[in-house]
Amino acid sequence: MSLHQAAGSPVIELRGAGLTYPGPPPVEALQPCHLTVGRGEFVTIVGPSGAGKSTLLNIIGLLDIPTSGSYLLDGLDTGMLREADRTSLRGQRIGFVFQSFHLLPHRTACENVALTLVYQGVGRKERMARASRTLARVGLEHRVDALPTTLSGGERQRVAIARPLVGQPSLLLCDEPTGNLDTATTASLLGLLDELHSDGMTIVVITHDLAVAARGERTISIRDGVARERVPV
Ligand code: ADP
């Protein structure tokens, strides 16, 4: 199966995709929904706890397979993939940013970021050069050799964003990226996402914070497994 990107296709296309956990009892975590996200869009997904946000993120991130409908990533119908191809596609196209940063404590910021490229088979010298450039892109050129314990919460989150970015993903998926951050650090992080968006990155952010949600060009609201696009007033 070719994993090449179809020219001009949306990054994300959910066609009646939904997910019911088998149970018992079965839980319809996401009712069949349609969602298209074009290249370079910044979309936020908002909803209360238990609404289905993680379920949607896991489908988009190729961590879960929808039990109904289909999901096309970069024009490729992911339902047709073997498990090994799904894993490879996830590694190549999707960058994840989580609330807890998952940085390796005994590795420098640069080494943490460079790790992404180990899985892509890039040699050490080039890995470190690209990681260093990516850290500069997120405003951390002066902290490349710092250990995570010596970084502030906001700096650690920037490293956690640089880590997927270095692999040049099609899509940056952020799950509650501001959850542990104070107001000033949240503002700075949102500024960074705005910059990445201006540079053409496709970004999907899941949040329960309406102020964060408002930064997206489009907001999808989920409640009780039903996803709806919020129409701006
Ligand atoms: P959110 O991320 O908005 O908090 P989730 O997507 O995690 O919501 O969960 C949506 C619904 O699916 C909830 O009712 C949750 O209890 C249920 N759920 C999540 N994971 C599982 C699972 N593995 N098995 C059964 N039900 C689940």
mmCIF file of C-alpha atoms and ligand atoms in Angstrom:
data_model
loop_
_atom_site.group_PDB
_atom_site.id
_atom_site.type_symbol
_atom_site.label_atom_id
_atom_site.label_comp_id
_atom_site.label_asym_id
_atom_site.label_seq_id
_atom_site.Cartn_x
_atom_site.Cartn_y
_atom_site.Cartn_z
ATOM 1 C CA MET A 1 0.000 0.000 0.000
ATOM 2 C CA SER A 2 1.428 3.402 -0.957
ATOM 3 C CA LEU A 3 1.509 5.914 1.876
ATOM 4 C CA HIS A 4 2.045 8.864 -0.459
ATOM 5 C CA GLN A 5 0.000 11.958 0.106
ATOM 6 C CA ALA A 6 -2.771 12.713 -2.414
ATOM 7 C CA ALA A 7 -2.198 16.234 -3.802
ATOM 8 C CA GLY A 8 -4.720 18.862 -2.707
ATOM 9 C CA SER A 9 -6.632 16.563 -0.361
ATOM 10 C CA PRO A 10 -7.675 17.713 3.114
ATOM 11 C CA VAL A 11 -5.418 16.633 5.972
ATOM 12 C CA ILE A 12 -8.352 15.178 7.932
ATOM 13 C CA GLU A 13 -11.565 13.830 6.485
ATOM 14 C CA LEU A 14 -13.986 11.957 8.722
ATOM 15 C CA ARG A 15 -16.860 10.442 6.755
ATOM 16 C CA GLY A 16 -19.491 9.346 9.230
ATOM 17 C CA ALA A 17 -16.752 8.170 11.567
ATOM 18 C CA GLY A 18 -17.901 7.087 15.017
ATOM 19 C CA LEU A 19 -16.734 4.821 17.788
ATOM 20 C CA THR A 20 -18.721 2.543 20.072
ATOM 21 C CA TYR A 21 -16.803 0.692 22.782
ATOM 22 C CA PRO A 22 -18.114 -2.854 22.815
ATOM 23 C CA GLY A 23 -18.664 -3.081 26.586
ATOM 24 C CA PRO A 24 -20.807 -4.625 27.971
ATOM 25 C CA PRO A 25 -22.583 -2.370 28.101
ATOM 26 C CA PRO A 26 -21.620 -0.729 24.792
ATOM 27 C CA VAL A 27 -20.701 2.970 25.043
ATOM 28 C CA GLU A 28 -21.281 5.180 22.013
ATOM 29 C CA ALA A 29 -18.327 7.465 22.789
ATOM 30 C CA LEU A 30 -18.510 9.255 19.414
ATOM 31 C CA GLN A 31 -21.584 9.270 17.242
ATOM 32 C CA PRO A 32 -20.928 9.133 13.496
ATOM 33 C CA CYS A 33 -19.634 12.549 12.440
ATOM 34 C CA HIS A 34 -18.329 14.362 9.393
ATOM 35 C CA LEU A 35 -15.317 16.607 9.749
ATOM 36 C CA THR A 36 -12.953 18.048 7.172
ATOM 37 C CA VAL A 37 -9.793 19.935 8.132
ATOM 38 C CA GLY A 38 -7.818 21.508 5.300
ATOM 39 C CA ARG A 39 -4.064 22.029 5.195
ATOM 40 C CA GLY A 40 -2.975 24.936 7.364
ATOM 41 C CA GLU A 41 -6.187 25.148 9.387
ATOM 42 C CA PHE A 42 -6.186 25.667 13.162
ATOM 43 C CA VAL A 43 -9.143 23.826 14.687
ATOM 44 C CA THR A 44 -10.054 23.518 18.343
ATOM 45 C CA ILE A 45 -12.240 20.837 19.887
ATOM 46 C CA VAL A 46 -14.052 21.663 23.067
ATOM 47 C CA GLY A 47 -16.432 19.835 25.393
ATOM 48 C CA PRO A 48 -16.888 18.742 28.996
ATOM 49 C CA SER A 49 -15.178 15.733 30.536
ATOM 50 C CA GLY A 50 -16.498 12.451 29.147
ATOM 51 C CA ALA A 51 -17.952 14.161 26.038
ATOM 52 C CA GLY A 52 -15.809 12.201 23.563
ATOM 53 C CA LYS A 53 -12.873 14.563 22.897
ATOM 54 C CA SER A 54 -10.161 11.957 23.520
ATOM 55 C CA THR A 55 -12.055 9.433 21.440
ATOM 56 C CA LEU A 56 -12.082 11.862 18.514
ATOM 57 C CA LEU A 57 -8.400 12.721 19.059
ATOM 58 C CA ASN A 58 -7.468 9.038 19.193
ATOM 59 C CA ILE A 59 -9.243 8.396 15.897
ATOM 60 C CA ILE A 60 -7.583 11.397 14.222
ATOM 61 C CA GLY A 61 -4.213 10.361 15.711
ATOM 62 C CA LEU A 62 -4.561 6.787 14.362
ATOM 63 C CA LEU A 63 -4.531 5.386 17.889
ATOM 64 C CA ASP A 64 -8.111 4.047 17.590
ATOM 65 C CA ILE A 65 -9.996 2.717 14.598
ATOM 66 C CA PRO A 66 -13.548 4.018 14.103
ATOM 67 C CA THR A 67 -16.217 1.335 14.450
ATOM 68 C CA SER A 68 -18.359 3.102 11.820
ATOM 69 C CA GLY A 69 -17.611 5.255 8.775
ATOM 70 C CA SER A 70 -14.131 6.056 7.520
ATOM 71 C CA TYR A 71 -11.162 8.310 8.211
ATOM 72 C CA LEU A 72 -8.958 9.678 5.439
ATOM 73 C CA LEU A 73 -5.616 11.223 6.434
ATOM 74 C CA ASP A 74 -3.951 13.229 3.648
ATOM 75 C CA GLY A 75 -6.440 11.562 1.285
ATOM 76 C CA LEU A 76 -5.507 8.031 2.323
ATOM 77 C CA ASP A 77 -8.301 5.794 3.617
ATOM 78 C CA THR A 78 -6.769 4.635 6.890
ATOM 79 C CA GLY A 79 -9.319 1.815 7.282
ATOM 80 C CA MET A 80 -7.484 -0.016 4.478
ATOM 81 C CA LEU A 81 -4.146 -0.072 6.310
ATOM 82 C CA ARG A 82 -2.436 -2.967 7.992
ATOM 83 C CA GLU A 83 -1.357 -2.279 11.580
ATOM 84 C CA ALA A 84 2.309 -1.799 10.630
ATOM 85 C CA ASP A 85 1.337 0.780 7.984
ATOM 86 C CA ARG A 86 -0.894 2.638 10.447
ATOM 87 C CA THR A 87 2.001 2.840 12.898
ATOM 88 C CA SER A 88 4.356 4.036 10.199
ATOM 89 C CA LEU A 89 1.846 6.635 8.952
ATOM 90 C CA ARG A 90 1.297 7.861 12.509
ATOM 91 C CA GLY A 91 5.058 8.280 12.999
ATOM 92 C CA GLN A 92 5.505 10.161 9.725
ATOM 93 C CA ARG A 93 2.456 12.408 9.651
ATOM 94 C CA ILE A 94 1.215 13.050 13.174
ATOM 95 C CA GLY A 95 2.900 15.021 15.921
ATOM 96 C CA PHE A 96 1.419 14.642 19.404
ATOM 97 C CA VAL A 97 1.652 17.200 22.181
ATOM 98 C CA PHE A 98 0.292 16.104 25.558
ATOM 99 C CA GLN A 99 -0.526 17.942 28.756
ATOM 100 C CA SER A 100 2.190 16.093 30.655
ATOM 101 C CA PHE A 101 5.313 16.671 28.653
ATOM 102 C CA HIS A 102 6.842 13.165 28.792
ATOM 103 C CA LEU A 103 10.405 14.498 28.481
ATOM 104 C CA LEU A 104 13.299 12.184 29.340
ATOM 105 C CA PRO A 105 14.841 13.708 32.501
ATOM 106 C CA HIS A 106 18.476 12.746 31.853
ATOM 107 C CA ARG A 107 18.580 13.988 28.268
ATOM 108 C CA THR A 108 19.077 17.598 27.206
ATOM 109 C CA ALA A 109 16.341 19.556 25.456
ATOM 110 C CA CYS A 110 18.161 18.967 22.162
ATOM 111 C CA GLU A 111 18.491 15.208 22.749
ATOM 112 C CA ASN A 112 14.808 14.960 23.710
ATOM 113 C CA VAL A 113 13.809 16.621 20.442
ATOM 114 C CA ALA A 114 16.334 14.654 18.376
ATOM 115 C CA LEU A 115 14.838 11.394 19.641
ATOM 116 C CA THR A 116 11.900 11.775 17.253
ATOM 117 C CA LEU A 117 14.322 11.433 14.337
ATOM 118 C CA VAL A 118 15.861 8.191 15.641
ATOM 119 C CA TYR A 119 12.627 6.461 14.625
ATOM 120 C CA GLN A 120 12.938 8.030 11.167
ATOM 121 C CA GLY A 121 16.451 6.663 10.718
ATOM 122 C CA VAL A 122 18.239 10.046 10.626
ATOM 123 C CA GLY A 123 21.961 9.992 11.632
ATOM 124 C CA ARG A 124 23.079 11.564 14.937
ATOM 125 C CA LYS A 125 24.812 14.659 13.558
ATOM 126 C CA GLU A 126 21.853 15.637 11.404
ATOM 127 C CA ARG A 127 19.408 14.775 14.226
ATOM 128 C CA MET A 128 21.130 17.178 16.604
ATOM 129 C CA ALA A 129 21.388 19.928 13.949
ATOM 130 C CA ARG A 130 17.693 19.674 13.082
ATOM 131 C CA ALA A 131 16.673 19.479 16.760
ATOM 132 C CA SER A 132 18.701 22.573 17.499
ATOM 133 C CA ARG A 133 17.070 24.493 14.615
ATOM 134 C CA THR A 134 13.614 23.389 15.780
ATOM 135 C CA LEU A 135 14.322 24.540 19.335
ATOM 136 C CA ALA A 136 15.312 27.910 17.893
ATOM 137 C CA ARG A 137 12.004 28.000 16.020
ATOM 138 C CA VAL A 138 10.114 27.686 19.341
ATOM 139 C CA GLY A 139 12.277 30.362 20.986
ATOM 140 C CA LEU A 140 14.639 28.093 22.941
ATOM 141 C CA GLU A 141 17.938 28.519 21.092
ATOM 142 C CA HIS A 142 19.609 29.474 24.388
ATOM 143 C CA ARG A 143 18.359 26.323 26.188
ATOM 144 C CA VAL A 144 19.360 23.520 23.792
ATOM 145 C CA ASP A 145 21.785 21.953 26.291
ATOM 146 C CA ALA A 146 19.538 22.305 29.343
ATOM 147 C CA LEU A 147 18.115 19.310 31.198
ATOM 148 C CA PRO A 148 14.296 19.316 31.562
ATOM 149 C CA THR A 149 14.533 19.732 35.367
ATOM 150 C CA THR A 150 16.231 23.097 34.867
ATOM 151 C CA LEU A 151 13.523 24.391 32.511
ATOM 152 C CA SER A 152 10.359 26.266 33.480
ATOM 153 C CA GLY A 153 6.938 24.701 32.779
ATOM 154 C CA GLY A 154 6.496 26.899 29.716
ATOM 155 C CA GLU A 155 9.959 26.010 28.378
ATOM 156 C CA ARG A 156 9.272 22.308 28.883
ATOM 157 C CA GLN A 157 6.046 22.631 26.939
ATOM 158 C CA ARG A 158 7.980 24.341 24.116
ATOM 159 C CA VAL A 159 10.389 21.390 24.043
ATOM 160 C CA ALA A 160 7.342 19.087 23.985
ATOM 161 C CA ILE A 161 6.103 20.984 20.907
ATOM 162 C CA ALA A 162 9.527 21.026 19.230
ATOM 163 C CA ARG A 163 9.769 17.243 19.583
ATOM 164 C CA PRO A 164 7.032 16.386 17.059
ATOM 165 C CA LEU A 165 7.781 19.461 14.906
ATOM 166 C CA VAL A 166 11.300 18.269 14.127
ATOM 167 C CA GLY A 167 9.780 15.329 12.233
ATOM 168 C CA GLN A 168 7.824 17.749 9.966
ATOM 169 C CA PRO A 169 4.391 16.210 10.584
ATOM 170 C CA SER A 170 1.319 16.995 8.439
ATOM 171 C CA LEU A 171 -0.679 17.537 11.559
ATOM 172 C CA LEU A 172 0.023 18.701 15.095
ATOM 173 C CA LEU A 173 -2.444 17.179 17.596
ATOM 174 C CA CYS A 174 -2.464 18.802 21.013
ATOM 175 C CA ASP A 175 -4.346 17.281 23.959
ATOM 176 C CA GLU A 176 -4.971 19.913 26.658
ATOM 177 C CA PRO A 177 -1.592 21.541 25.969
ATOM 178 C CA THR A 178 -2.196 24.358 28.462
ATOM 179 C CA GLY A 179 -3.672 22.177 31.219
ATOM 180 C CA ASN A 180 -0.769 22.535 33.673
ATOM 181 C CA LEU A 181 0.346 26.041 32.779
ATOM 182 C CA ASP A 182 -0.277 29.382 34.490
ATOM 183 C CA THR A 183 -1.991 32.252 32.673
ATOM 184 C CA ALA A 184 1.152 34.000 31.406
ATOM 185 C CA THR A 185 2.700 30.741 30.180
ATOM 186 C CA THR A 186 -0.573 29.748 28.524
ATOM 187 C CA ALA A 187 -0.611 33.074 26.656
ATOM 188 C CA SER A 188 2.951 32.523 25.456
ATOM 189 C CA LEU A 189 2.166 28.976 24.322
ATOM 190 C CA LEU A 190 -0.915 30.153 22.438
ATOM 191 C CA GLY A 191 1.286 32.766 20.770
ATOM 192 C CA LEU A 192 3.582 29.941 19.636
ATOM 193 C CA LEU A 193 0.650 27.960 18.195
ATOM 194 C CA ASP A 194 -0.454 31.122 16.348
ATOM 195 C CA GLU A 195 3.057 31.430 14.873
ATOM 196 C CA LEU A 196 3.099 27.802 13.757
ATOM 197 C CA HIS A 197 -0.315 28.328 12.214
ATOM 198 C CA SER A 198 0.986 31.392 10.329
ATOM 199 C CA ASP A 199 3.820 29.184 9.043
ATOM 200 C CA GLY A 200 1.208 26.831 7.538
ATOM 201 C CA MET A 201 1.073 24.030 10.129
ATOM 202 C CA THR A 202 -2.239 22.186 10.468
ATOM 203 C CA ILE A 203 -3.157 22.189 14.153
ATOM 204 C CA VAL A 204 -5.909 20.478 16.139
ATOM 205 C CA VAL A 205 -6.136 21.354 19.823
ATOM 206 C CA ILE A 206 -8.379 19.603 22.303
ATOM 207 C CA THR A 207 -9.242 21.687 25.316
ATOM 208 C CA HIS A 208 -11.879 22.233 27.944
ATOM 209 C CA ASP A 209 -10.756 25.862 28.201
ATOM 210 C CA LEU A 210 -13.033 28.142 26.173
ATOM 211 C CA ALA A 211 -10.380 30.886 26.006
ATOM 212 C CA VAL A 212 -7.964 28.433 24.372
ATOM 213 C CA ALA A 213 -10.730 27.153 22.085
ATOM 214 C CA ALA A 214 -11.406 30.693 20.884
ATOM 215 C CA ARG A 215 -7.894 30.879 19.362
ATOM 216 C CA GLY A 216 -8.774 28.392 16.622
ATOM 217 C CA GLU A 217 -10.191 29.501 13.288
ATOM 218 C CA ARG A 218 -12.894 26.903 13.785
ATOM 219 C CA THR A 219 -14.229 25.231 16.892
ATOM 220 C CA ILE A 220 -15.869 21.824 17.085
ATOM 221 C CA SER A 221 -17.999 21.311 20.150
ATOM 222 C CA ILE A 222 -18.644 17.802 21.492
ATOM 223 C CA ARG A 223 -21.321 16.859 23.988
ATOM 224 C CA ASP A 224 -22.474 13.328 24.822
ATOM 225 C CA GLY A 225 -20.598 11.960 21.830
ATOM 226 C CA VAL A 226 -22.191 14.369 19.361
ATOM 227 C CA ALA A 227 -19.715 16.619 17.510
ATOM 228 C CA ARG A 228 -20.957 19.887 16.030
ATOM 229 C CA GLU A 229 -19.172 22.774 14.388
ATOM 230 C CA ARG A 230 -19.677 25.998 16.303
ATOM 231 C CA VAL A 231 -20.820 28.713 13.983
ATOM 232 C CA PRO A 232 -19.207 32.056 14.904
ATOM 233 C CA VAL A 233 -21.746 34.708 16.001
HETATM 234 P P1 ADP B 1 -13.309 13.199 27.024
HETATM 235 O O1 ADP B 1 -11.961 13.090 26.398
HETATM 236 O O2 ADP B 1 -14.176 14.269 26.409
HETATM 237 O O3 ADP B 1 -13.227 13.343 28.509
HETATM 238 P P2 ADP B 1 -13.600 10.381 26.262
HETATM 239 O O4 ADP B 1 -13.469 10.387 24.781
HETATM 240 O O5 ADP B 1 -12.419 9.968 27.061
HETATM 241 O O6 ADP B 1 -14.117 11.826 26.757
HETATM 242 O O7 ADP B 1 -14.800 9.418 26.665
HETATM 243 C C1 ADP B 1 -16.088 9.440 26.009
HETATM 244 C C2 ADP B 1 -16.975 8.373 26.632
HETATM 245 O O8 ADP B 1 -16.448 7.077 26.332
HETATM 246 C C3 ADP B 1 -17.071 8.450 28.157
HETATM 247 O O9 ADP B 1 -18.402 8.099 28.512
HETATM 248 C C4 ADP B 1 -16.085 7.404 28.608
HETATM 249 O O10 ADP B 1 -16.476 6.890 29.878
HETATM 250 C C5 ADP B 1 -16.213 6.346 27.512
HETATM 251 N N1 ADP B 1 -14.976 5.564 27.327
HETATM 252 C C6 ADP B 1 -13.721 6.051 27.072
HETATM 253 N N2 ADP B 1 -12.839 5.037 26.903
HETATM 254 C C7 ADP B 1 -13.542 3.882 27.057
HETATM 255 C C8 ADP B 1 -13.217 2.483 26.981
HETATM 256 N N3 ADP B 1 -11.967 2.074 26.729
HETATM 257 N N4 ADP B 1 -14.219 1.585 27.184
HETATM 258 C C9 ADP B 1 -15.476 1.987 27.434
HETATM 259 N N5 ADP B 1 -15.859 3.285 27.499
HETATM 260 C C10 ADP B 1 -14.912 4.227 27.322
#
